[in-house]
CSV table of C-alpha atoms in Angstrom, one decimal:
chain,number,residue,atom,x,y,z
B,1,MET,CA,-35.8,-20.4,-9.6
B,2,ASN,CA,-35.7,-21.4,-5.5
B,3,CYS,CA,-38.9,-20.0,-3.7
B,4,THR,CA,-37.6,-18.3,-0.1
B,5,SER,CA,-40.6,-19.3,1.5
B,6,CYS,CA,-40.2,-23.0,1.1
B,7,GLN,CA,-37.4,-23.8,-0.9
B,8,THR,CA,-39.4,-25.3,-3.6
B,9,GLN,CA,-37.4,-25.3,-6.9
B,10,ASN,CA,-39.7,-23.9,-9.8
B,11,SER,CA,-39.8,-22.9,-13.4
B,12,ILE,CA,-37.7,-19.9,-14.7
B,13,ASP,CA,-41.0,-18.1,-15.7
B,14,ALA,CA,-43.1,-19.3,-13.0
B,15,LYS,CA,-44.3,-16.0,-10.9
B,16,PHE,CA,-45.8,-17.9,-7.8
B,17,CYS,CA,-44.3,-21.2,-6.1
B,18,MET,CA,-46.2,-24.0,-7.2
B,19,GLN,CA,-45.8,-25.6,-3.2
B,20,CYS,CA,-47.0,-22.6,-1.0
B,21,GLY,CA,-48.3,-20.1,-3.2
B,22,ALA,CA,-45.3,-17.4,-2.1
B,23,SER,CA,-44.7,-15.0,-4.4
B,24,LEU,CA,-41.7,-15.4,-6.6
B,25,GLY,CA,-41.1,-11.6,-7.5
B,26,SER,CA,-41.3,-8.3,-7.3
B,27,ARG,CA,-41.7,-4.9,-10.3
B,28,CYS,CA,-39.1,-2.3,-10.3
B,29,PRO,CA,-41.1,0.4,-8.9
B,30,GLN,CA,-39.1,2.8,-11.5
B,31,CYS,CA,-39.3,0.9,-15.0
B,32,GLY,CA,-42.3,-1.8,-14.5
B,33,ALA,CA,-39.7,-4.5,-15.0
B,34,GLN,CA,-40.3,-7.9,-13.3
B,35,LEU,CA,-37.5,-8.9,-10.8
B,36,PRO,CA,-36.2,-12.0,-9.1
B,37,THR,CA,-36.7,-12.0,-5.2
B,38,GLU,CA,-33.0,-11.9,-4.5
B,39,ALA,CA,-32.3,-8.9,-7.1
B,40,ARG,CA,-31.5,-5.8,-5.0
B,41,PHE,CA,-30.6,-3.2,-8.5
B,42,CYS,CA,-33.4,-3.8,-11.2
B,43,GLN,CA,-31.6,-5.2,-14.0
B,44,LYS,CA,-33.1,-3.5,-16.4
B,45,CYS,CA,-33.0,0.5,-15.3
B,46,GLY,CA,-30.3,0.2,-12.6
B,47,HIS,CA,-33.0,1.0,-10.4
B,48,ARG,CA,-32.0,0.5,-6.3
B,49,LEU,CA,-34.9,-1.2,-4.7
B,50,ALA,CA,-36.6,-0.4,-1.5
B,51,GLY,CA,-34.5,-2.0,1.4
B,52,THR,CA,-31.6,-2.3,0.1
B,53,GLU,CA,-30.4,1.0,1.1
B,54,PRO,CA,-27.2,0.5,3.2
B,55,GLU,CA,-27.3,1.5,6.9
B,56,PRO,CA,-26.1,5.4,7.5
B,57,ALA,CA,-23.1,4.0,9.6
B,58,GLU,CA,-22.2,1.1,6.7
B,59,SER,CA,-22.5,4.4,4.3
B,60,ARG,CA,-19.5,6.2,6.0
B,61,LEU,CA,-17.4,3.0,6.1
B,62,HIS,CA,-17.7,2.4,2.6
B,63,GLN,CA,-16.0,5.5,1.6
B,64,TYR,CA,-12.6,4.1,3.1
B,65,ILE,CA,-12.5,0.9,1.4
B,66,PRO,CA,-11.3,0.8,-2.1
B,67,LYS,CA,-13.7,-0.9,-4.5
B,68,GLU,CA,-11.0,-3.6,-4.9
B,69,LEU,CA,-11.0,-4.4,-1.7
B,70,LEU,CA,-14.9,-4.3,-1.4
B,71,ALA,CA,-15.2,-7.0,-4.4
B,72,LYS,CA,-12.7,-9.0,-2.0
B,73,LEU,CA,-14.7,-9.0,0.7
B,74,GLU,CA,-18.1,-9.1,-1.0
B,75,SER,CA,-16.6,-12.4,-3.2
B,76,ALA,CA,-15.0,-13.9,0.3
B,77,ARG,CA,-18.6,-13.5,2.2
B,78,ALA,CA,-20.5,-15.4,-0.9
B,79,ALA,CA,-17.8,-18.2,-1.4
B,80,GLY,CA,-18.2,-18.8,2.1
B,81,GLY,CA,-15.3,-17.1,3.3
B,82,VAL,CA,-17.1,-15.7,6.6
B,83,GLN,CA,-18.2,-18.9,8.6
B,84,GLY,CA,-17.2,-20.6,11.8
B,85,GLU,CA,-13.3,-21.4,11.1
B,86,ARG,CA,-10.0,-22.4,12.4
B,87,ARG,CA,-7.4,-19.6,11.0
B,88,ILE,CA,-4.0,-17.9,11.7
B,89,VAL,CA,-5.2,-13.8,11.6
B,90,THR,CA,-3.0,-11.4,12.8
B,91,MET,CA,-5.5,-9.4,14.8
B,92,LEU,CA,-4.8,-4.7,15.5
B,93,PHE,CA,-6.1,-3.3,18.7
B,94,CYS,CA,-5.8,0.6,18.3
B,95,ASP,CA,-7.3,2.8,21.1
B,96,VAL,CA,-7.3,5.8,21.5
B,97,GLN,CA,-5.9,6.8,24.9
B,98,GLY,CA,-6.8,9.6,27.4
B,99,SER,CA,-10.0,9.7,25.4
B,100,THR,CA,-12.2,9.4,29.3
B,101,ALA,CA,-10.7,12.8,30.3
B,102,ALA,CA,-10.6,14.0,27.0
B,103,ALA,CA,-14.4,13.6,26.8
B,104,GLU,CA,-15.5,14.2,30.5
B,105,LYS,CA,-14.0,18.1,29.6
B,106,LEU,CA,-15.8,18.2,26.3
B,107,ASP,CA,-19.5,18.5,24.9
B,108,PRO,CA,-20.4,15.0,23.8
B,109,GLU,CA,-21.1,16.6,20.5
B,110,GLU,CA,-17.9,18.2,20.2
B,111,TRP,CA,-16.4,14.9,21.6
B,112,ALA,CA,-18.1,12.9,18.7
B,113,GLU,CA,-16.3,15.1,15.9
B,114,ILE,CA,-13.1,14.5,17.3
B,115,MET,CA,-13.4,10.6,17.3
B,116,ASN,CA,-14.9,10.7,13.6
B,117,GLY,CA,-11.9,12.4,12.5
B,118,ALA,CA,-9.7,10.3,14.6
B,119,PHE,CA,-11.1,7.3,13.1
B,120,GLU,CA,-10.8,8.6,9.3
B,121,HIS,CA,-7.1,8.3,10.8
B,122,LEU,CA,-7.3,4.9,12.3
B,123,ILE,CA,-9.5,2.8,9.7
B,124,ALA,CA,-8.3,4.0,6.3
B,125,PRO,CA,-5.0,2.2,6.7
B,126,VAL,CA,-6.1,-1.2,7.1
B,127,TYR,CA,-8.5,-0.9,4.4
B,128,ARG,CA,-5.2,0.5,2.4
B,129,TYR,CA,-3.4,-3.0,3.5
B,130,GLU,CA,-6.5,-5.3,2.6
B,131,GLY,CA,-7.7,-5.8,6.1
B,132,THR,CA,-11.3,-6.5,8.4
B,133,LEU,CA,-13.1,-3.7,10.2
B,134,ALA,CA,-14.6,-6.3,12.6
B,135,ARG,CA,-15.3,-4.2,15.3
B,136,LEU,CA,-15.4,-0.1,16.1
B,137,MET,CA,-16.0,0.2,19.6
B,138,GLY,CA,-16.3,3.8,21.2
B,139,ASP,CA,-12.4,4.7,21.3
B,140,ALA,CA,-10.8,1.6,19.4
B,141,ILE,CA,-10.9,-0.8,17.0
B,142,LEU,CA,-10.2,-4.1,16.2
B,143,ALA,CA,-9.2,-5.4,12.4
B,144,PHE,CA,-8.3,-9.2,11.1
B,145,PHE,CA,-5.7,-9.7,9.0
B,146,GLY,CA,-5.9,-13.1,7.0
B,147,ALA,CA,-9.6,-13.2,7.0
B,148,PRO,CA,-11.4,-13.5,5.5
B,149,ILE,CA,-9.1,-12.2,2.9
B,150,THR,CA,-5.8,-14.0,3.3
B,151,HIS,CA,-2.5,-12.8,2.0
B,152,GLU,CA,0.9,-15.1,2.7
B,153,ASP,CA,2.1,-11.4,4.2
B,154,ASP,CA,-0.8,-10.4,6.6
B,155,PRO,CA,1.5,-10.2,9.8
B,156,GLN,CA,3.7,-7.4,7.9
B,157,ARG,CA,0.8,-6.2,6.9
B,158,ALA,CA,-0.9,-5.3,10.0
B,159,VAL,CA,2.9,-4.0,11.5
B,160,LEU,CA,2.8,-1.6,8.5
B,161,ALA,CA,-1.1,-0.8,9.0
B,162,ALA,CA,0.1,0.1,12.7
B,163,LEU,CA,3.1,2.2,11.7
B,164,ASP,CA,0.8,4.4,9.5
B,165,ILE,CA,-2.1,5.1,11.9
B,166,ILE,CA,0.8,6.5,13.9
B,167,GLY,CA,2.5,8.4,11.5
B,168,ARG,CA,-1.3,9.8,10.5
B,169,SER,CA,-2.5,10.0,14.2
B,170,VAL,CA,0.8,12.6,15.2
B,171,SER,CA,-0.7,15.6,12.9
B,172,TYR,CA,-4.9,15.2,14.0
B,173,ARG,CA,-3.8,15.0,17.7
B,174,GLU,CA,-1.9,18.2,17.0
B,175,GLU,CA,-5.0,19.7,15.6
B,176,VAL,CA,-7.0,18.8,18.3
B,177,GLN,CA,-4.5,20.4,20.5
B,178,ARG,CA,-5.1,23.7,19.1
B,179,SER,CA,-8.6,23.7,18.3
B,180,TRP,CA,-10.2,21.9,21.4
B,181,GLY,CA,-6.8,22.3,23.9
B,182,VAL,CA,-7.3,18.5,25.0
B,183,ASP,CA,-4.7,15.8,24.5
B,184,PHE,CA,-4.9,12.4,23.3
B,185,ASN,CA,-2.8,9.7,21.2
B,186,VAL,CA,-2.6,6.5,20.4
B,187,ARG,CA,-1.0,3.1,20.5
B,188,VAL,CA,-1.4,-0.6,19.1
B,189,GLY,CA,-1.3,-4.3,20.1
B,190,ILE,CA,-0.8,-6.7,17.1
B,191,ASN,CA,-0.5,-10.7,18.2
B,192,THR,CA,-0.7,-13.7,15.4
B,193,GLY,CA,-2.4,-16.8,16.2
B,194,LEU,CA,-4.9,-19.3,15.7
B,195,VAL,CA,-8.6,-18.3,16.2
B,196,VAL,CA,-12.1,-19.2,15.2
B,197,VAL,CA,-13.3,-16.8,13.1
B,198,GLY,CA,-16.9,-16.3,11.6
B,199,GLU,CA,-20.3,-14.8,12.6
B,200,VAL,CA,-20.6,-15.6,16.2
B,201,GLY,CA,-24.2,-14.1,18.1
B,202,SER,CA,-27.7,-15.2,18.3
B,203,ASP,CA,-30.5,-14.3,16.4
B,204,LEU,CA,-30.7,-11.1,17.9
B,205,ARG,CA,-27.2,-10.2,16.7
B,206,VAL,CA,-24.8,-12.1,14.6
B,207,GLU,CA,-21.4,-9.8,14.0
B,208,TYR,CA,-18.2,-11.6,12.4
B,209,THR,CA,-15.3,-11.6,15.0
B,210,ALA,CA,-12.7,-14.3,16.0
B,211,MET,CA,-12.7,-15.7,19.3
B,212,GLY,CA,-9.7,-17.8,21.0
B,213,ASP,CA,-7.0,-17.0,23.1
B,214,ALA,CA,-4.3,-15.3,20.4
B,215,ILE,CA,-7.1,-12.3,20.3
B,216,ASN,CA,-7.0,-11.9,23.7
B,217,LEU,CA,-3.5,-11.7,24.0
B,218,ALA,CA,-3.5,-9.1,21.0
B,219,ALA,CA,-5.9,-7.0,23.5
B,220,ARG,CA,-3.2,-7.1,26.2
B,221,MET,CA,-0.7,-5.9,23.4
B,222,GLU,CA,-2.6,-3.0,23.0
B,223,GLN,CA,-3.6,-2.2,26.9
B,224,THR,CA,0.1,-2.8,27.8
B,225,ALA,CA,1.9,-0.7,25.2
B,226,GLU,CA,3.2,3.2,25.3
B,227,PRO,CA,0.8,5.7,23.5
B,228,GLY,CA,2.0,6.6,20.3
B,229,THR,CA,3.5,3.0,19.5
B,230,VAL,CA,3.3,-0.1,18.2
B,231,GLN,CA,3.7,-3.1,20.4
B,232,ILE,CA,3.6,-6.9,18.8
B,233,SER,CA,3.9,-10.2,20.6
B,234,GLY,CA,6.5,-12.8,20.1
B,235,ALA,CA,4.7,-15.1,17.6
B,236,THR,CA,4.2,-11.7,15.2
B,237,TYR,CA,8.1,-10.7,15.6
B,238,ARG,CA,8.9,-14.2,14.4
B,239,LEU,CA,7.0,-13.4,11.4
B,240,VAL,CA,8.2,-10.1,10.9
B,241,ALA,CA,12.0,-9.9,12.5
B,242,PRO,CA,13.6,-9.6,9.5
B,243,LEU,CA,11.5,-6.5,8.1
B,244,PHE,CA,11.4,-4.5,10.8
B,245,ASP,CA,13.2,-2.3,13.9
B,246,VAL,CA,12.4,-2.8,16.8
B,247,GLU,CA,13.2,-2.7,21.3
B,248,ASP,CA,12.9,-5.7,22.8
B,249,LEU,CA,10.7,-5.5,25.9
B,250,GLY,CA,11.7,-8.3,27.5
B,251,GLY,CA,8.8,-10.4,28.4
B,252,VAL,CA,6.0,-8.2,29.6
B,253,GLN,CA,3.5,-9.4,33.0
B,254,VAL,CA,-0.4,-9.0,31.8
B,255,LYS,CA,-3.8,-10.1,32.7
B,256,GLY,CA,-4.6,-13.0,32.8
B,257,LYS,CA,-1.5,-14.9,31.7
B,258,GLU,CA,0.6,-16.8,34.9
B,259,GLU,CA,4.2,-16.3,32.4
B,260,PRO,CA,5.7,-12.6,30.9
B,261,VAL,CA,4.9,-12.3,27.8
B,262,GLN,CA,7.7,-11.9,25.4
B,263,SER,CA,6.9,-8.4,23.2
B,264,TYR,CA,8.5,-6.0,21.0
B,265,ARG,CA,7.8,-2.3,20.3
B,266,VAL,CA,8.3,-1.9,16.3
B,267,LEU,CA,10.2,1.2,15.9
B,268,ARG,CA,10.1,1.5,11.7
B,269,GLN,CA,10.8,-0.7,8.7
B,270,SER,CA,14.1,-1.4,8.0
B,271,ALA,CA,16.3,0.0,6.1
B,272,LEU,CA,17.7,-3.1,4.8
B,273,PRO,CA,15.2,-5.3,4.9
B,274,GLY,CA,15.9,-9.4,4.8
B,275,GLN,CA,14.6,-12.4,3.3
B,276,LEU,CA,11.6,-14.2,5.4
B,277,ARG,CA,11.7,-17.2,3.0
B,278,GLY,CA,13.8,-20.3,3.8
B,279,ILE,CA,15.9,-20.9,7.4
B,280,ALA,CA,18.3,-18.7,9.2
B,281,GLY,CA,21.9,-19.9,8.7
B,282,LEU,CA,21.3,-22.4,6.3
B,283,ASP,CA,21.3,-22.4,2.3
B,284,SER,CA,21.6,-24.6,-0.5
B,285,ALA,CA,23.6,-24.2,-4.3
B,286,MET,CA,21.2,-23.3,-6.9
B,287,VAL,CA,20.5,-25.7,-8.8
B,288,GLY,CA,18.9,-26.4,-12.7
B,289,ARG,CA,19.2,-22.7,-13.7
B,290,GLU,CA,23.0,-22.7,-15.2
B,291,ASP,CA,21.1,-21.3,-18.2
B,292,GLU,CA,20.0,-18.4,-17.3
B,293,ILE,CA,22.4,-17.3,-15.0
B,294,LYS,CA,25.0,-17.5,-17.7
B,295,THR,CA,23.0,-15.7,-19.4
B,296,LEU,CA,21.9,-12.8,-16.8
B,297,ILE,CA,25.9,-12.8,-15.9
B,298,GLU,CA,26.7,-12.2,-19.8
B,299,GLY,CA,24.1,-9.4,-19.5
B,300,ILE,CA,26.1,-7.8,-17.3
B,301,GLU,CA,29.1,-8.0,-18.8
B,302,ALA,CA,27.7,-6.1,-21.8
B,303,LEU,CA,26.4,-3.5,-19.5
B,304,ARG,CA,29.7,-2.7,-18.0
B,305,TYR,CA,31.1,-2.1,-21.7
B,306,GLY,CA,28.2,0.7,-22.4
B,307,ARG,CA,25.4,-1.5,-23.4
B,308,ALA,CA,22.1,-1.5,-21.9
B,309,GLN,CA,20.7,-4.6,-21.1
B,310,ILE,CA,16.5,-5.1,-19.8
B,311,PHE,CA,15.3,-8.8,-18.5
B,312,SER,CA,12.2,-10.2,-17.8
B,313,ILE,CA,12.3,-13.5,-15.6
B,314,ILE,CA,9.0,-14.5,-15.6
B,315,GLY,CA,7.0,-17.8,-13.8
B,316,GLU,CA,4.8,-19.1,-11.3
B,317,ALA,CA,4.9,-18.4,-8.2
B,318,GLY,CA,7.3,-20.9,-6.3
B,319,LEU,CA,9.7,-21.8,-9.2
B,320,GLY,CA,13.0,-19.9,-7.6
B,321,LYS,CA,12.6,-16.6,-9.9
B,322,SER,CA,13.9,-14.3,-6.5
B,323,ARG,CA,16.0,-16.5,-5.9
B,324,LEU,CA,17.9,-16.5,-9.1
B,325,VAL,CA,18.3,-12.7,-9.1
B,326,ALA,CA,19.4,-13.5,-5.3
B,327,GLU,CA,22.2,-15.8,-6.9
B,328,LEU,CA,23.1,-13.4,-9.5
B,329,ARG,CA,23.7,-10.5,-6.7
B,330,HIS,CA,25.9,-13.1,-4.9
B,331,THR,CA,27.8,-14.3,-7.9
B,332,LEU,CA,28.8,-10.6,-8.9
B,333,ALA,CA,29.7,-9.3,-5.0
B,334,ALA,CA,31.8,-13.0,-4.6
B,335,GLY,CA,33.6,-11.1,-7.5
B,336,ASP,CA,33.7,-7.9,-6.4
B,337,ALA,CA,32.4,-6.6,-9.0
B,338,LEU,CA,28.8,-5.2,-7.5
B,339,ALA,CA,28.6,-1.4,-6.1
B,340,THR,CA,25.3,-1.6,-3.8
B,341,ASN,CA,23.8,1.9,-3.8
B,342,GLY,CA,26.4,3.7,-5.4
B,343,ALA,CA,29.2,2.6,-3.4
B,344,GLU,CA,31.9,1.5,-5.3
B,345,PRO,CA,33.9,-1.3,-4.5
B,346,GLY,CA,37.9,-1.0,-3.7
B,347,GLY,CA,39.8,0.1,-6.4
B,348,GLY,CA,37.4,1.4,-9.2
B,349,GLY,CA,39.5,2.9,-12.3
B,350,ASP,CA,38.9,3.6,-15.8
B,351,ASP,CA,39.5,-0.2,-16.9
B,352,ALA,CA,36.3,-2.1,-18.0
B,353,ASP,CA,37.0,-4.7,-16.1
B,354,GLN,CA,37.4,-2.8,-13.1
B,355,ARG,CA,33.7,-0.9,-13.7
B,356,ALA,CA,31.8,-2.1,-11.1
B,357,VAL,CA,27.8,-2.6,-11.1
B,358,VAL,CA,25.7,-0.1,-8.8
B,359,TRP,CA,22.9,-2.2,-7.5
B,360,TYR,CA,19.6,0.1,-6.9
B,361,GLU,CA,16.4,-2.3,-6.6
B,362,GLY,CA,12.8,-1.0,-6.5
B,363,ARG,CA,10.0,-3.8,-4.8
B,364,SER,CA,6.5,-4.4,-6.7
B,365,LEU,CA,4.4,-5.3,-3.6
B,366,SER,CA,1.2,-7.0,-3.5
B,367,PHE,CA,-0.3,-4.5,-0.9
B,368,GLU,CA,0.8,-1.1,-3.4
B,369,SER,CA,-0.9,-2.7,-6.4
B,370,SER,CA,-3.2,0.8,-6.5
B,371,THR,CA,-0.8,2.9,-5.6
B,372,ALA,CA,0.9,4.7,-8.5
B,373,TYR,CA,4.2,4.2,-9.8
B,374,ALA,CA,4.9,2.2,-6.7
B,375,PRO,CA,7.9,-0.1,-8.4
B,376,PHE,CA,9.5,3.1,-9.5
B,377,ALA,CA,8.9,5.0,-6.3
B,378,SER,CA,10.3,1.9,-4.6
B,379,LEU,CA,13.6,2.0,-6.9
B,380,LEU,CA,14.3,5.9,-6.6
B,381,SER,CA,13.9,5.8,-2.7
B,382,SER,CA,16.8,3.0,-3.3
B,383,CYS,CA,18.4,5.7,-6.0
B,384,PHE,CA,18.5,8.4,-3.7
B,385,ASP,CA,19.0,6.7,-0.8
B,386,LEU,CA,15.9,7.6,1.5
B,387,ARG,CA,15.2,6.1,4.6
B,388,PRO,CA,11.4,5.4,6.5
B,389,GLU,CA,12.9,7.5,9.5
B,390,GLN,CA,14.3,10.9,7.5
B,391,THR,CA,12.0,13.6,7.5
B,392,ASP,CA,10.6,15.3,4.3
B,393,GLU,CA,14.1,18.1,4.5
B,394,GLU,CA,16.5,15.9,5.0
B,395,GLN,CA,14.7,13.4,2.2
B,396,TYR,CA,14.8,16.1,0.0
B,397,GLU,CA,18.4,17.6,0.7
B,398,SER,CA,19.4,13.7,0.1
B,399,ILE,CA,17.9,14.1,-3.6
B,400,ARG,CA,19.8,17.3,-3.9
B,401,SER,CA,22.6,15.9,-3.2
B,402,LYS,CA,22.6,12.8,-5.8
B,403,ILE,CA,21.4,14.7,-8.4
B,404,GLY,CA,24.1,17.3,-7.7
B,405,THR,CA,26.8,14.9,-8.8
B,406,VAL,CA,25.4,14.3,-12.1
B,407,LEU,CA,23.5,17.3,-13.1
B,408,PRO,CA,25.4,20.3,-10.8
B,409,ASP,CA,23.5,22.9,-13.0
B,410,ARG,CA,19.8,21.3,-12.6
B,411,ILE,CA,19.5,20.9,-9.2
B,412,ASP,CA,16.3,23.3,-9.1
B,413,ASP,CA,14.9,22.7,-12.4
B,414,THR,CA,15.0,18.5,-11.5
B,415,ALA,CA,14.7,18.0,-7.6
B,416,PRO,CA,10.9,19.4,-7.0
B,417,PHE,CA,9.7,16.8,-9.3
B,418,ILE,CA,10.8,13.9,-8.7
B,419,ALA,CA,10.4,14.2,-4.5
B,420,THR,CA,7.1,15.4,-5.9
B,421,LEU,CA,6.4,12.0,-7.6
B,422,LEU,CA,8.1,10.1,-3.9
B,423,GLY,CA,5.4,12.0,-2.1
B,424,ILE,CA,7.9,14.5,-0.1
B,425,ALA,CA,6.1,17.6,0.9
B,426,LEU,CA,7.7,20.3,-0.1
B,427,SER,CA,7.9,24.8,1.5
B,428,THR,CA,5.8,27.0,0.4
B,429,THR,CA,8.9,28.3,-1.1
B,430,ARG,CA,10.3,25.4,-3.1
B,431,GLN,CA,6.8,24.3,-4.3
B,432,THR,CA,6.8,28.9,-5.7
B,433,SER,CA,10.4,27.9,-7.3
B,434,ALA,CA,9.6,24.4,-8.8
B,435,SER,CA,6.1,25.9,-10.7
B,436,SER,CA,7.6,28.8,-11.2
B,437,THR,CA,10.8,27.0,-13.2
B,438,SER,CA,10.7,27.5,-17.4
B,439,SER,CA,10.4,25.3,-19.7
B,440,PRO,CA,12.2,25.5,-23.3
B,441,HIS,CA,9.1,23.8,-25.4
B,442,SER,CA,5.8,24.5,-24.8
B,443,CYS,CA,2.6,22.8,-26.2
B,444,ALA,CA,0.8,24.8,-28.8
B,445,ARG,CA,-2.3,25.1,-26.0
B,446,GLY,CA,0.3,26.4,-23.4
B,447,CYS,CA,1.3,23.4,-21.5
B,448,SER,CA,4.2,23.5,-20.2
B,449,LEU,CA,6.1,20.6,-20.5
B,450,PRO,CA,9.3,19.2,-17.6
B,451,PRO,CA,12.5,21.1,-17.8
B,452,ALA,CA,14.1,17.5,-17.5
B,453,ILE,CA,13.3,17.4,-21.2
B,454,SER,CA,16.2,18.8,-22.9
B,455,SER,CA,16.3,20.0,-26.9
B,456,SER,CA,19.0,16.7,-27.3
B,457,SER,CA,15.6,14.2,-26.1
B,458,TRP,CA,13.8,16.2,-28.7
B,459,ARG,CA,16.4,15.1,-31.4
B,460,ARG,CA,16.8,11.3,-30.2
B,461,ARG,CA,13.0,10.4,-29.8
B,462,SER,CA,9.7,11.7,-31.0
B,463,ARG,CA,7.3,13.0,-28.1
B,464,TRP,CA,3.6,14.2,-28.8
B,465,CYS,CA,2.0,16.4,-25.6
B,466,TRP,CA,3.4,15.2,-21.9
B,467,TYR,CA,-0.2,16.0,-21.1
B,468,LEU,CA,-1.9,14.4,-23.5
B,469,LYS,CA,-4.6,13.1,-21.6
B,470,THR,CA,-5.9,16.9,-21.0
B,471,CYS,CA,-4.3,18.2,-23.6
B,472,THR,CA,-4.1,17.3,-27.6
B,473,GLY,CA,-2.1,19.9,-28.9
B,474,SER,CA,0.9,19.8,-30.7
B,475,ILE,CA,4.3,20.3,-29.5
B,476,ARG,CA,7.0,23.1,-30.6
B,477,PRO,CA,10.3,21.3,-30.2
B,478,PRO,CA,13.5,23.2,-31.1
B,479,SER,CA,14.0,21.2,-33.9
B,480,SER,CA,12.7,21.5,-37.8
B,481,CYS,CA,12.7,18.0,-37.9
B,482,TRP,CA,9.2,17.7,-35.7
B,483,ASN,CA,6.4,18.0,-38.3
B,484,ALA,CA,7.5,14.5,-39.7
B,485,CYS,CA,8.5,12.8,-35.8
B,486,TRP,CA,4.6,14.2,-35.1
B,487,ARG,CA,3.3,12.7,-38.5
B,488,SER,CA,5.1,9.7,-38.2
B,489,ARG,CA,3.9,9.2,-34.0
B,490,THR,CA,0.0,10.0,-35.7
B,491,LYS,CA,0.4,7.2,-38.5
B,492,ARG,CA,1.4,4.6,-35.7
B,493,ARG,CA,-1.1,5.4,-33.0
């Protein structure tokens, strides 16, 4: 055990430093257990020690930080990730425009209440995409993507967080207008570049920040952005160009720069995102994966004859899993055997050789690891041809239209459940219709089963209560064979 006063190494059972005589530990006020000097909680009873309580402001910020991200931040700090170092970082500035005029009309307590509500909408998206809130400045925030936690897609995360901030602020802006009669809006500026990040300051005050020309340009991007928009520099655009729809603003004159800075306004996520890897216009033949491609093509041929297939492609990062899938898709498209999003290629016909493979994609993204059913939501969005720029009403009608082509008599039963899974807000009338939909099956304890589960599905496969996590009642299926199925299921469990 090291002495905190003189750093002398002492034995584990020592109570006082043999060099300076300083105490090497303390006792828990709750249970009296002996504790090491660096302890923040008692290792016997878990009591929080005096002086380790977080500051009130820090406690409020912690409510927005996911537990997984908080663990990563603490790990980065413990590993020295907050020490000064050169890094490529994407910096996000967000400012509440019109705050000065609005604060002049309101009592300071009222304005503080408005800003506390606004910060909830500004901060949560940053933490959702695992950014770091570096500074909270009255009516603005500064966030880092790439320090101290680094991801390969930090520029993309920053732009997604910015779009999320703009989207969240719309409803809150309307709420503020109704309640206080003042108007405000937010604008976001983003830049990517080389900076020195770390704990900067003196003995009087230290903060984790970035220094360099890149952070100054990020601030200028925010200052020249229009209210309610996201403006990015050319450096950030080159890293996210295939993923977003943007408006070219040309050269923007900013303070402190002799030449205009190329800037872009981000409009939305691209409906058909491209690839970030590789060099545009250059391609090379795939080598050494002939057996894998052959296996996948054989599976596709079996699928065209009606035999379902599931393939798992497993390998370390960078071995070419995505390239293998892309090569399969290219092969099918070259043979005029691919239909994307349900659009049949020319011809069609009943012959199996002419049946097109309908290709839908669902992506599991790294920043959606804590989002429930994220890859399935992505897949269903592709199936129903949902686009980010569509309203909830338009997306819901698209879902109903697609369901109507395969289940014309079950549209009202099925569409609300699919919409709920995809996070599409339903009108009050449709919510009432969905909740009142009757089901032919019920649990012995009264749980209603989703109407999509039909009598035929019960005969094909045994099921226990849909709400098993909250109810252990057995099911009353329409078939008399259920008792045997239930006993069999119980034995397997």
